[in-house]
Coordinates of C-alpha atoms in Angstrom, one line a residue:
Chain N
M10 CA 56.2 43.8 9.5
N11 CA 55.7 47.4 10.4
Q12 CA 53.2 49.9 11.8
D13 CA 51.7 50.5 8.4
M14 CA 50.9 46.8 8.0
I15 CA 49.3 46.8 11.5
D16 CA 47.2 49.7 10.5
Q17 CA 46.1 48.0 7.3
Y18 CA 45.3 44.8 9.1
I19 CA 43.2 46.6 11.8
S20 CA 41.3 48.8 9.3
G21 CA 40.5 45.7 7.2
S22 CA 42.2 47.1 4.1
M23 CA 44.7 44.3 3.8
S24 CA 44.0 41.5 1.2
E25 CA 43.0 38.2 2.6
S26 CA 46.2 36.5 1.6
D27 CA 48.3 39.2 3.1
A28 CA 46.1 39.1 6.2
Q29 CA 46.7 35.4 6.5
A30 CA 50.5 35.9 6.2
F31 CA 50.3 38.7 8.8
E32 CA 48.4 36.4 11.2
E33 CA 50.9 33.6 10.9
H34 CA 53.6 36.2 11.6
C35 CA 51.7 37.1 14.8
L36 CA 51.6 33.4 15.8
A37 CA 55.3 33.2 15.4
N38 CA 56.0 36.5 17.2
P39 CA 54.0 36.8 20.5
E40 CA 55.3 40.2 21.4
F41 CA 54.4 41.6 17.9
A42 CA 50.9 40.0 18.3
R43 CA 50.5 41.8 21.7
Q44 CA 51.3 45.1 20.0
V45 CA 48.6 44.3 17.3
E46 CA 46.1 43.3 20.0
Y47 CA 46.6 46.6 21.8
E48 CA 45.8 48.4 18.6
Q49 CA 42.7 46.3 18.0
R50 CA 41.5 47.1 21.5
L51 CA 42.3 50.8 21.2
K52 CA 40.1 51.0 18.1
I53 CA 37.3 49.0 19.8
G54 CA 37.6 51.3 22.9
I55 CA 37.4 54.5 20.9
A56 CA 34.4 53.2 19.0
Q57 CA 32.7 52.3 22.2
V58 CA 33.4 55.6 23.9
A59 CA 32.2 57.4 20.8
S60 CA 29.0 55.3 20.5
G61 CA 27.1 57.5 22.9
S62 CA 28.6 60.8 22.2
T63 CA 31.9 62.2 20.8
A64 CA 32.0 65.0 23.5
E65 CA 35.0 63.4 25.2
F66 CA 37.0 63.8 22.1
V67 CA 36.3 67.5 21.6
R68 CA 36.1 68.9 25.1
S69 CA 38.3 71.8 25.9
E70 CA 40.2 72.2 29.1
S71 CA 38.6 74.1 31.9
P72 CA 40.5 75.7 34.8
L73 CA 37.7 74.5 37.1
R74 CA 38.6 71.0 36.2
W75 CA 42.0 71.4 38.0
S76 CA 40.3 72.8 41.1
F77 CA 38.1 69.7 41.3
A78 CA 41.1 67.5 40.6
A79 CA 43.0 69.1 43.4
A80 CA 40.1 68.8 45.9
A81 CA 39.6 65.2 44.9
G82 CA 43.3 64.5 45.4
V83 CA 43.2 65.9 49.0
L84 CA 40.1 63.8 49.7
I85 CA 41.8 60.7 48.4
A86 CA 44.9 61.3 50.4
L87 CA 42.9 61.8 53.6
S88 CA 40.9 58.7 52.9
A89 CA 44.1 56.7 52.3
V90 CA 45.6 57.9 55.6
F91 CA 42.4 57.0 57.5
Y92 CA 42.2 53.6 55.8
V93 CA 45.9 52.7 56.6
W94 CA 45.4 53.8 60.2
N95 CA 42.2 51.9 60.6
T96 CA 43.4 48.6 59.0
S97 CA 46.7 48.7 60.9
H98 CA 44.7 48.7 64.2
T99 CA 42.2 46.0 63.3
P100 CA 43.1 42.2 62.9
V101 CA 41.9 41.0 59.5
P102 CA 40.7 37.4 59.2
T103 CA 42.1 35.5 56.2
I104 CA 39.4 35.0 53.6
M105 CA 41.6 33.6 50.7
A106 CA 44.9 31.9 50.8
A107 CA 47.4 30.4 48.4
V108 CA 47.7 26.6 48.2
V109 CA 51.2 25.5 49.3
D110 CA 52.7 22.2 50.2
H111 CA 51.6 22.3 53.8
S112 CA 48.1 23.8 53.1
P113 CA 45.1 22.1 54.8
V114 CA 43.2 19.8 52.5
G115 CA 40.0 21.8 53.1
D116 CA 36.5 20.8 54.1
A117 CA 35.3 20.7 50.5
S118 CA 36.4 21.5 46.9
M119 CA 35.0 23.3 44.0
R120 CA 36.1 23.6 40.3
L121 CA 35.5 26.7 38.3
A122 CA 35.7 27.0 34.6
L123 CA 34.4 29.5 32.0
V124 CA 31.5 28.2 30.1
R125 CA 30.0 30.7 27.7
G126 CA 26.2 30.8 27.7
S127 CA 25.8 28.9 30.9
D128 CA 22.9 30.1 33.0
S129 CA 23.9 28.3 36.2
I130 CA 26.4 29.8 38.7
P131 CA 28.1 27.4 41.2
S132 CA 27.6 27.7 44.9
L133 CA 30.5 27.8 47.3
P134 CA 30.2 25.0 49.9
G135 CA 30.6 25.8 53.6
G136 CA 33.9 25.8 55.5
L137 CA 37.3 25.9 54.1
V138 CA 37.1 25.3 50.3
R139 CA 39.8 24.3 47.9
V140 CA 39.0 26.0 44.7
E141 CA 40.5 24.8 41.4
I142 CA 40.3 27.4 38.7
V143 CA 40.4 25.7 35.3
G144 CA 41.9 27.6 32.3
L145 CA 45.0 27.8 30.2
F146 CA 47.9 29.0 32.3
E147 CA 51.6 29.5 31.5
A148 CA 53.7 27.6 33.9
G149 CA 56.5 30.2 34.0
N150 CA 54.2 33.1 34.9
F151 CA 52.8 34.6 38.0
Y152 CA 49.1 35.3 38.3
S153 CA 47.0 37.6 40.6
V154 CA 43.7 36.3 42.0
A155 CA 41.2 38.9 43.3
L156 CA 38.1 38.0 45.2
D157 CA 35.3 40.5 44.4
R158 CA 31.9 40.8 46.1
R159 CA 29.2 42.1 43.7
E160 CA 26.5 44.3 44.9
Q161 CA 24.2 46.4 42.7
N162 CA 26.5 46.5 39.7
Q163 CA 29.4 47.4 41.9
N164 CA 32.4 45.2 42.7
D165 CA 34.4 45.4 45.9
T166 CA 37.6 43.6 46.0
I167 CA 37.8 41.9 49.4
A168 CA 41.0 39.8 49.0
T169 CA 43.8 39.6 46.6
L170 CA 46.6 37.1 46.1
N171 CA 49.6 38.0 44.0
D172 CA 52.4 35.9 42.6
Q173 CA 50.4 32.7 42.3
R174 CA 51.8 29.9 40.2
P175 CA 49.5 27.6 38.3
S176 CA 49.5 24.0 39.6
S177 CA 49.4 22.7 36.0
P178 CA 49.0 24.3 32.5
M179 CA 45.3 23.9 33.0
S180 CA 44.6 24.8 36.7
L181 CA 45.4 27.2 39.5
D182 CA 44.3 26.5 43.1
V183 CA 43.4 28.7 46.0
L184 CA 41.7 28.2 49.4
I185 CA 38.7 30.3 50.4
D186 CA 37.2 30.4 53.8
G187 CA 33.4 30.2 53.2
K188 CA 32.7 31.1 56.8
Q189 CA 34.2 34.6 56.2
L190 CA 31.9 35.4 53.3
R191 CA 28.4 36.8 53.6
P192 CA 25.7 35.3 51.4
G193 CA 25.7 36.9 48.0
S194 CA 27.4 37.0 44.6
Y195 CA 31.2 36.8 44.2
S196 CA 33.8 36.4 41.5
L197 CA 37.4 35.3 41.3
R198 CA 39.3 37.6 38.9
V199 CA 42.4 35.9 37.6
R200 CA 45.0 37.9 35.7
K201 CA 48.5 37.2 34.4
Q202 CA 50.8 39.7 36.1
A203 CA 53.1 42.1 34.2
S204 CA 50.9 41.8 31.1
G205 CA 48.1 43.8 29.7
E206 CA 46.0 40.7 29.2
E207 CA 42.5 40.8 30.2
A208 CA 41.5 39.3 33.5
L209 CA 39.1 36.4 33.6
D210 CA 36.1 36.3 35.9
F211 CA 34.8 33.2 37.6
S212 CA 31.5 33.9 39.3
F213 CA 30.0 31.9 42.2
L214 CA 27.4 32.3 44.8
K215 CA 27.7 32.1 48.6
P216 CA 24.3 30.7 49.7
Chain O
M4 CA 61.6 34.5 26.6
D5 CA 63.1 32.7 23.6
F6 CA 61.0 31.6 20.7
I7 CA 61.0 27.8 20.2
P8 CA 60.6 26.7 16.6
G9 CA 57.5 24.7 15.6
G10 CA 59.6 21.6 14.8
E11 CA 61.1 21.4 18.2
L12 CA 57.8 22.2 20.0
S13 CA 56.1 19.4 18.0
R14 CA 58.8 16.9 18.8
R15 CA 58.8 17.7 22.5
I16 CA 55.0 17.6 22.8
R17 CA 54.9 14.2 21.0
D18 CA 57.5 13.0 23.5
G19 CA 55.2 14.0 26.4
D20 CA 56.9 17.1 27.5
V21 CA 54.3 19.1 29.4
S22 CA 56.5 22.2 29.6
A23 CA 56.5 22.3 25.8
E24 CA 52.6 22.5 25.9
S25 CA 52.8 25.5 28.2
E26 CA 55.4 27.0 25.8
L27 CA 53.1 26.5 22.9
I28 CA 50.3 28.2 24.7
R29 CA 52.6 31.1 25.6
Q30 CA 53.8 31.5 22.1
F31 CA 50.5 31.1 20.2
E32 CA 47.9 32.6 22.4
P33 CA 48.5 36.3 21.6
G34 CA 48.5 35.7 17.9
L35 CA 45.4 33.6 18.1
R36 CA 43.6 36.4 20.0
V37 CA 44.6 38.8 17.2
L38 CA 43.4 36.4 14.5
L39 CA 40.1 35.5 16.2
R40 CA 39.3 39.0 17.5
R41 CA 39.1 40.0 13.8
R42 CA 36.8 37.1 13.0
T43 CA 34.5 37.1 16.0
G44 CA 33.1 40.6 15.6
G45 CA 33.9 41.8 19.1
D46 CA 32.3 38.8 20.8
Y47 CA 34.8 38.4 23.6
G48 CA 33.2 35.2 25.0
L49 CA 33.4 33.5 21.6
L50 CA 36.9 34.7 21.1
Q51 CA 38.0 33.1 24.4
D52 CA 36.2 29.9 23.6
L53 CA 37.8 29.6 20.2
V54 CA 41.3 30.4 21.4
Q55 CA 41.1 27.6 24.0
E56 CA 39.5 25.2 21.5
T57 CA 42.2 25.9 18.9
L58 CA 45.0 25.4 21.5
L59 CA 43.4 22.1 22.7
I60 CA 43.0 20.8 19.1
V61 CA 46.6 21.7 18.2
I62 CA 48.0 20.1 21.4
Q63 CA 45.9 17.0 21.0
R64 CA 47.0 16.7 17.4
L65 CA 50.7 17.0 18.4
R66 CA 50.2 14.5 21.2
G67 CA 48.7 12.0 18.7
E68 CA 49.3 11.8 14.9
G69 CA 51.2 15.0 14.6
I70 CA 51.1 17.4 11.6
D71 CA 52.6 16.9 8.1
D72 CA 55.1 19.7 8.4
P73 CA 56.1 20.5 12.0
Q74 CA 58.1 23.5 10.8
K75 CA 54.7 25.1 9.8
L76 CA 53.1 24.7 13.2
A77 CA 52.1 28.3 13.4
A78 CA 50.4 28.1 10.0
F79 CA 48.6 24.9 11.1
A80 CA 47.4 26.6 14.3
A81 CA 46.3 29.7 12.4
Q82 CA 44.3 27.7 9.9
T83 CA 42.7 25.6 12.7
A84 CA 41.6 28.9 14.3
R85 CA 40.2 30.2 11.0
N86 CA 38.3 27.0 10.4
L87 CA 36.8 27.1 13.9
A88 CA 35.8 30.8 13.4
I89 CA 34.1 29.9 10.1
A90 CA 32.3 26.9 11.7
S91 CA 31.1 29.1 14.5
L92 CA 29.8 31.7 12.2
R93 CA 27.9 29.1 10.2
K94 CA 26.5 27.6 13.3
A95 CA 25.3 31.1 14.4
E96 CA 23.8 31.7 11.0
R97 CA 21.9 28.3 11.1
Q98 CA 20.6 29.1 14.6
R99 CA 19.4 32.4 13.4
T100 CA 17.5 31.0 10.5
D101 CA 16.1 28.1 12.6
V102 CA 14.3 30.5 14.9
D103 CA 12.0 33.2 13.6
S104 CA 14.5 35.1 11.6
E105 CA 12.3 38.1 11.2
A106 CA 11.6 38.4 14.9
T107 CA 15.4 38.0 15.5
E108 CA 16.1 40.8 13.1
R109 CA 13.6 43.0 14.8
N110 CA 14.6 42.3 18.3
A111 CA 18.3 41.7 18.4
D112 CA 21.0 44.3 18.1
P113 CA 24.2 42.3 17.5
S114 CA 26.3 45.2 18.5
Q115 CA 24.7 45.2 21.9
S116 CA 25.0 41.5 22.9
V117 CA 26.1 40.9 26.5
D118 CA 29.4 39.6 25.4
R119 CA 30.1 42.6 23.2
I120 CA 29.1 45.2 25.7
A121 CA 31.4 43.6 28.3
S122 CA 34.2 43.2 25.8
D123 CA 34.1 46.8 24.7
L124 CA 33.7 48.1 28.3
E125 CA 37.3 47.3 29.3
A126 CA 38.9 49.0 26.3
A127 CA 36.4 51.9 26.7
L128 CA 37.5 52.5 30.3
A129 CA 41.1 52.6 29.2
V130 CA 40.3 55.0 26.3
R131 CA 38.4 57.2 28.7
A132 CA 41.4 57.3 31.1
L133 CA 43.6 58.1 28.1
L134 CA 41.4 60.9 26.9
R135 CA 41.4 62.5 30.3
E136 CA 45.2 62.5 30.3
L137 CA 45.7 64.0 26.8
P138 CA 46.3 67.7 27.4
Q139 CA 45.6 68.9 23.9
A140 CA 42.2 68.8 22.3
R141 CA 44.0 68.3 19.0
D142 CA 45.4 65.0 20.1
R143 CA 42.0 63.7 21.1
L144 CA 40.5 64.8 17.8
M145 CA 43.4 63.1 16.0
L146 CA 42.5 59.8 17.6
K147 CA 38.9 60.2 16.7
R148 CA 39.7 61.0 13.1
Y149 CA 42.2 58.2 12.8
Y150 CA 40.5 55.3 14.6
L151 CA 36.9 56.1 14.4
E152 CA 36.5 57.8 11.1
D153 CA 39.4 55.9 9.4
H154 CA 40.7 59.2 7.9
D155 CA 43.9 59.1 6.0
K156 CA 47.0 60.4 7.9
D157 CA 47.7 63.1 5.3
L158 CA 44.2 64.4 5.5
I159 CA 44.3 64.5 9.3
C160 CA 47.7 66.3 9.3
Q161 CA 46.3 68.9 6.8
E162 CA 43.1 69.4 8.8
L163 CA 44.8 69.7 12.2
E164 CA 47.9 71.6 10.8
L165 CA 50.3 68.9 11.9
S166 CA 53.5 67.7 10.4
E167 CA 53.7 64.0 9.7
A168 CA 56.4 63.7 12.4
A169 CA 54.2 65.4 15.0
F170 CA 51.3 63.2 14.0
N171 CA 53.4 60.0 14.4
Q172 CA 54.8 61.1 17.7
A173 CA 51.4 62.0 19.2
L174 CA 49.9 58.7 17.9
S175 CA 52.8 56.7 19.2
R176 CA 52.5 58.4 22.6
A177 CA 48.8 57.7 22.8
R178 CA 49.3 54.0 21.9
R179 CA 52.0 53.6 24.5
R180 CA 49.9 55.3 27.2
F181 CA 46.9 53.1 26.3
R182 CA 49.0 50.0 26.7
Q183 CA 50.4 51.3 30.0
I184 CA 46.9 52.0 31.4
L185 CA 45.7 48.5 30.6
E186 CA 48.8 46.9 32.1
E187 CA 48.7 49.0 35.2
R188 CA 45.0 48.7 36.0
G189 CA 44.3 45.3 34.5
F190 CA 40.7 46.0 33.8
A191 CA 38.6 43.0 34.6
K192 CA 36.3 41.0 32.3
R193 CA 32.9 40.3 33.7
D194 CA 31.2 38.9 30.7
L195 CA 31.6 35.2 31.3
L196 CA 29.5 33.1 33.6
S197 CA 31.4 30.4 35.4
L198 CA 30.3 26.9 36.0
G199 CA 31.2 24.4 38.7
I200 CA 32.4 21.2 37.2

């Protein structure tokens, strides 16, 4: 299998029998499959960007752009210094914690799973909640779990746990302190680390 | 990680080895996403559903009666995924004709379903980041010609006055950078609703 075959498969110009053989090769070669998947997503992304206008593909460089970029860089650096100084002087309560052997049982529990088309969003009980995230996890891998607050189409990440191991091939557990969350809409974003795989979102409400 | 042949995976799963089930998921999930992405028309929610359903069916089958030729486990999983995609398509077609099909045609734009928008958004963000980084307008135009307009390589090289080697190098660099951007930033999916169970 080579790049030409990937191109043929992505463009749909491969015969059905060849496509089936190609797909079986993908199943037997996960790293090759990832390469193909990136190609599929690149094509999808380009189509999406171009769906409104193709201006981004044909723009020319402007010297002014670099001035704006430099100014933005300075602002970002100043913001970062202010943020680090500020956070290092303020005690931060723990909102989300990993589940380890000696973790507290929690006041309540909640299971989250992705169900397409569902129109109900679960509510987080009060107190310390043990949250079981249901999905397909690979036992040997680490996952990151980010807790986002959603406000007016904007997502603010308020807590992140890295290097989490699933408790089984079907679940990964975390603890969330409901008392620390304001009422509103939240999501847990779970992503396999050191991979380009898409994160999965598990939405819930804090009443 | 090493690849474990289908025969060995089948035997270990039949014997109740949970780590073999994890290994099966690790090995097959990327390939199933490729196969099903092509057959679900950009509907990321459906893609995820069918990947999970395929893996569950394969694992349950291996835990139980097994398959005729364990050496062909990948082919079995691929065919299971294809069958599920076809069944899903038929179901969607039936649902479309059960309701007022004319009204559906009038009101629905399949390319703009919630799932599809969310699915495309992630890749689109990465492409935007990539386009911002590409220093030469020629490279951006090359991507547009190749991926969007499906132009032939030779034609693009001729039009943009590129040698084949320069074309391949620029394309390879863009692919590599796109992958890096996705890996570094891990754009989130926000298209699926979750349910407490």
